[in-house]
Amino acid sequence: MKYISCVNTAKLIRAVLKESFNGVKFSVTSSQYAGGASITIKYVDGPTSKQVESVVKIFEGSYFDGMQDYKGQNYANLNGEEVKFGADFVFVNRSVSNIFLLGVVCDVQNQYQLDNEVTIYVSQYDQAASISKVGDNADSLQRGFSPYDIQRLIYTKVSETSLCVTGQSKTVSSVYSMGDDGYGYGCVGKLAA
C-alpha cells in the first residue's frame, strides 16, 4: 500500500477543486500534529459545503466513531493502486459575502412576508458576513416567526444555495473507496481490490 502524505493529499484536493468548481478561489491548508493530520478548505460564496464535501471527503484517511471514541482507517484506490491518504480529516469552511447574505435575507423576507429588521455584521478580518441581530416584529411573532426562527430560515437557505454547479473532475474520478478497518459503528470493512 502506498502512503500519500498530507501535503500531497492537499495537492490532489486543490486539483479536484479547480476541476470541479472552475473560477472559485479556495484556500487549502494542511496541518500535521501529534495525533494525526488534517486539511482545511476555506472559500467565500461559491458552491455549498455539501457540494465541496462530495468531491473531497474521499481523501480522508480516517474516520471517527464517537460512540467508541475510536479513530479508524479508511482505504482508497488511486489510479489502480491501493493508497492511504495522509490527512485523517478534511474540513470544509464556507463563508458568505455581505452581498450574498443580503440577497438571501431579502429572499426569505419576501417568501414569508416578513418585515423584521436584520442587522448584518461584516468581519474586518476576512470580510465574511453574518447576522448579528434579527429585530422583533409583532406581526411576525403573531404568525409564529420568532427572531430565532427567521435567523434559522436565513442560514438554512444560505447553506442550500449554490452559486455554481459541480463540474466533472478527472482527479476525483481516479479515486474510489476501498472501505475501512471495520471496527467503528456502521463500518463496512475493507473491500477487495
PDB file of C-alpha atoms in Angstrom, residues 16-129:
ATOM      1  CA  VAL A  16     -10.101  18.377  -7.681  1.00  0.00           C
ATOM      2  CA  LEU A  17     -11.459  21.748  -6.535  1.00  0.00           C
ATOM      3  CA  LYS A  18     -10.059  23.516  -9.602  1.00  0.00           C
ATOM      4  CA  GLU A  19     -11.584  20.891 -11.914  1.00  0.00           C
ATOM      5  CA  SER A  20     -14.919  20.731 -10.083  1.00  0.00           C
ATOM      6  CA  PHE A  21     -15.506  24.434  -9.363  1.00  0.00           C
ATOM      7  CA  ASN A  22     -13.610  26.381 -12.003  1.00  0.00           C
ATOM      8  CA  GLY A  23     -13.333  30.070 -11.124  1.00  0.00           C
ATOM      9  CA  VAL A  24     -13.936  29.678  -7.364  1.00  0.00           C
ATOM     10  CA  LYS A  25     -10.973  30.654  -5.169  1.00  0.00           C
ATOM     11  CA  PHE A  26     -10.202  28.095  -2.438  1.00  0.00           C
ATOM     12  CA  SER A  27      -7.671  28.177   0.377  1.00  0.00           C
ATOM     13  CA  VAL A  28      -6.417  24.634   1.078  1.00  0.00           C
ATOM     14  CA  THR A  29      -4.128  24.246   4.102  1.00  0.00           C
ATOM     15  CA  SER A  30      -2.679  21.116   5.639  1.00  0.00           C
ATOM     16  CA  SER A  31      -1.853  20.684   9.321  1.00  0.00           C
ATOM     17  CA  GLN A  32       0.187  17.946  10.914  1.00  0.00           C
ATOM     18  CA  TYR A  33       0.121  17.369  14.659  1.00  0.00           C
ATOM     19  CA  ALA A  34       0.934  14.670  17.228  1.00  0.00           C
ATOM     20  CA  GLY A  35      -2.391  12.837  16.812  1.00  0.00           C
ATOM     21  CA  GLY A  36      -2.507  12.919  13.004  1.00  0.00           C
ATOM     22  CA  ALA A  37      -3.117  15.425  10.230  1.00  0.00           C
ATOM     23  CA  SER A  38      -5.955  17.335   8.595  1.00  0.00           C
ATOM     24  CA  ILE A  39      -6.734  19.570   5.650  1.00  0.00           C
ATOM     25  CA  THR A  40      -8.913  22.672   5.896  1.00  0.00           C
ATOM     26  CA  ILE A  41     -10.651  24.167   2.864  1.00  0.00           C
ATOM     27  CA  LYS A  42     -11.922  27.747   3.092  1.00  0.00           C
ATOM     28  CA  TYR A  43     -13.784  29.788   0.485  1.00  0.00           C
ATOM     29  CA  VAL A  44     -16.368  32.545   0.063  1.00  0.00           C
ATOM     30  CA  ASP A  45     -19.816  32.079  -1.566  1.00  0.00           C
ATOM     31  CA  GLY A  46     -19.416  29.618  -4.472  1.00  0.00           C
ATOM     32  CA  PRO A  47     -20.744  26.066  -4.067  1.00  0.00           C
ATOM     33  CA  THR A  48     -22.490  24.715  -0.983  1.00  0.00           C
ATOM     34  CA  SER A  49     -20.423  22.896   1.637  1.00  0.00           C
ATOM     35  CA  LYS A  50     -22.190  19.672   0.637  1.00  0.00           C
ATOM     36  CA  GLN A  51     -21.082  20.108  -2.982  1.00  0.00           C
ATOM     37  CA  VAL A  52     -17.455  20.545  -1.893  1.00  0.00           C
ATOM     38  CA  GLU A  53     -17.625  17.661   0.601  1.00  0.00           C
ATOM     39  CA  SER A  54     -19.000  15.388  -2.131  1.00  0.00           C
ATOM     40  CA  VAL A  55     -15.708  15.667  -4.044  1.00  0.00           C
ATOM     41  CA  VAL A  56     -13.158  15.908  -1.205  1.00  0.00           C
ATOM     42  CA  LYS A  57     -14.302  13.514   1.551  1.00  0.00           C
ATOM     43  CA  ILE A  58     -12.885  10.547  -0.431  1.00  0.00           C
ATOM     44  CA  PHE A  59      -9.431  11.904   0.552  1.00  0.00           C
ATOM     45  CA  GLU A  60      -9.980  11.372   4.291  1.00  0.00           C
ATOM     46  CA  GLY A  61      -7.574   8.729   5.578  1.00  0.00           C
ATOM     47  CA  SER A  62      -9.537   8.162   8.790  1.00  0.00           C
ATOM     48  CA  TYR A  63     -12.983   8.263  10.344  1.00  0.00           C
ATOM     49  CA  PHE A  64     -14.038   8.905  13.927  1.00  0.00           C
ATOM     50  CA  ASP A  65     -16.570   6.830  15.841  1.00  0.00           C
ATOM     51  CA  GLY A  66     -17.757   8.945  18.775  1.00  0.00           C
ATOM     52  CA  MET A  67     -19.735   6.031  20.261  1.00  0.00           C
ATOM     53  CA  GLN A  68     -16.475   4.208  20.950  1.00  0.00           C
ATOM     54  CA  ASP A  69     -14.079   7.192  20.975  1.00  0.00           C
ATOM     55  CA  TYR A  70     -12.208   5.434  18.169  1.00  0.00           C
ATOM     56  CA  LYS A  71     -10.295   6.771  15.158  1.00  0.00           C
ATOM     57  CA  GLY A  72     -10.251   4.155  12.405  1.00  0.00           C
ATOM     58  CA  GLN A  73      -8.626   3.892   8.976  1.00  0.00           C
ATOM     59  CA  ASN A  74     -10.161   4.422   5.533  1.00  0.00           C
ATOM     60  CA  TYR A  75      -8.655   2.761   2.477  1.00  0.00           C
ATOM     61  CA  ALA A  76      -8.702   4.025  -1.094  1.00  0.00           C
ATOM     62  CA  ASN A  77      -7.566   3.215  -4.594  1.00  0.00           C
ATOM     63  CA  LEU A  78      -5.891   5.868  -6.740  1.00  0.00           C
ATOM     64  CA  ASN A  79      -5.261   5.068 -10.409  1.00  0.00           C
ATOM     65  CA  GLY A  80      -5.487   1.341  -9.719  1.00  0.00           C
ATOM     66  CA  GLU A  81      -3.116   1.385  -6.743  1.00  0.00           C
ATOM     67  CA  GLU A  82      -4.135   0.896  -3.108  1.00  0.00           C
ATOM     68  CA  VAL A  83      -3.301   4.043  -1.117  1.00  0.00           C
ATOM     69  CA  LYS A  84      -3.580   5.532   2.365  1.00  0.00           C
ATOM     70  CA  PHE A  85      -4.150   9.297   2.379  1.00  0.00           C
ATOM     71  CA  GLY A  86      -2.097  11.201   4.962  1.00  0.00           C
ATOM     72  CA  ALA A  87      -4.852  13.590   6.041  1.00  0.00           C
ATOM     73  CA  ASP A  88      -7.074  11.993   8.663  1.00  0.00           C
ATOM     74  CA  PHE A  89      -9.853  14.506   8.097  1.00  0.00           C
ATOM     75  CA  VAL A  90     -10.867  17.153   5.551  1.00  0.00           C
ATOM     76  CA  PHE A  91     -12.776  20.152   6.898  1.00  0.00           C
ATOM     77  CA  VAL A  92     -14.824  22.497   4.694  1.00  0.00           C
ATOM     78  CA  ASN A  93     -15.490  26.077   5.846  1.00  0.00           C
ATOM     79  CA  ARG A  94     -17.689  28.238   3.633  1.00  0.00           C
ATOM     80  CA  SER A  95     -18.011  31.946   4.375  1.00  0.00           C
ATOM     81  CA  VAL A  96     -20.537  34.219   2.719  1.00  0.00           C
ATOM     82  CA  SER A  97     -20.134  37.755   1.451  1.00  0.00           C
ATOM     83  CA  ASN A  98     -22.292  40.675   2.510  1.00  0.00           C
ATOM     84  CA  ILE A  99     -23.950  40.842  -0.944  1.00  0.00           C
ATOM     85  CA  PHE A 100     -24.818  37.129  -0.939  1.00  0.00           C
ATOM     86  CA  LEU A 101     -26.198  37.195   2.611  1.00  0.00           C
ATOM     87  CA  LEU A 102     -28.209  40.349   1.930  1.00  0.00           C
ATOM     88  CA  GLY A 103     -29.754  38.691  -1.136  1.00  0.00           C
ATOM     89  CA  VAL A 104     -30.759  35.638   0.896  1.00  0.00           C
ATOM     90  CA  VAL A 105     -32.224  37.841   3.671  1.00  0.00           C
ATOM     91  CA  CYS A 106     -34.369  39.648   1.074  1.00  0.00           C
ATOM     92  CA  ASP A 107     -35.470  36.329  -0.471  1.00  0.00           C
ATOM     93  CA  VAL A 108     -36.541  34.934   2.923  1.00  0.00           C
ATOM     94  CA  GLN A 109     -38.337  38.144   3.915  1.00  0.00           C
ATOM     95  CA  ASN A 110     -40.234  38.172   0.620  1.00  0.00           C
ATOM     96  CA  GLN A 111     -41.035  34.458   0.693  1.00  0.00           C
ATOM     97  CA  TYR A 112     -42.501  34.591   4.230  1.00  0.00           C
ATOM     98  CA  GLN A 113     -43.751  38.200   4.067  1.00  0.00           C
ATOM     99  CA  LEU A 114     -41.600  39.294   7.000  1.00  0.00           C
ATOM    100  CA  ASP A 115     -40.824  42.864   7.987  1.00  0.00           C
ATOM    101  CA  ASN A 116     -38.197  42.241  10.675  1.00  0.00           C
ATOM    102  CA  GLU A 117     -35.072  44.377  10.719  1.00  0.00           C
ATOM    103  CA  VAL A 118     -31.994  42.190  10.116  1.00  0.00           C
ATOM    104  CA  THR A 119     -28.564  43.529  11.105  1.00  0.00           C
ATOM    105  CA  ILE A 120     -25.600  42.046   9.234  1.00  0.00           C
ATOM    106  CA  TYR A 121     -22.077  42.083  10.663  1.00  0.00           C
ATOM    107  CA  VAL A 122     -19.096  42.031   8.288  1.00  0.00           C
ATOM    108  CA  SER A 123     -15.805  40.839   9.782  1.00  0.00           C
ATOM    109  CA  GLN A 124     -12.862  43.229   9.359  1.00  0.00           C
ATOM    110  CA  TYR A 125     -10.566  40.171   9.342  1.00  0.00           C
ATOM    111  CA  ASP A 126     -11.882  38.221   6.341  1.00  0.00           C
ATOM    112  CA  GLN A 127     -14.905  40.223   5.123  1.00  0.00           C
ATOM    113  CA  ALA A 128     -17.210  37.280   5.980  1.00  0.00           C
ATOM    114  CA  ALA A 129     -20.780  38.318   6.695  1.00  0.00           C
TER     115      ALA A 129
END
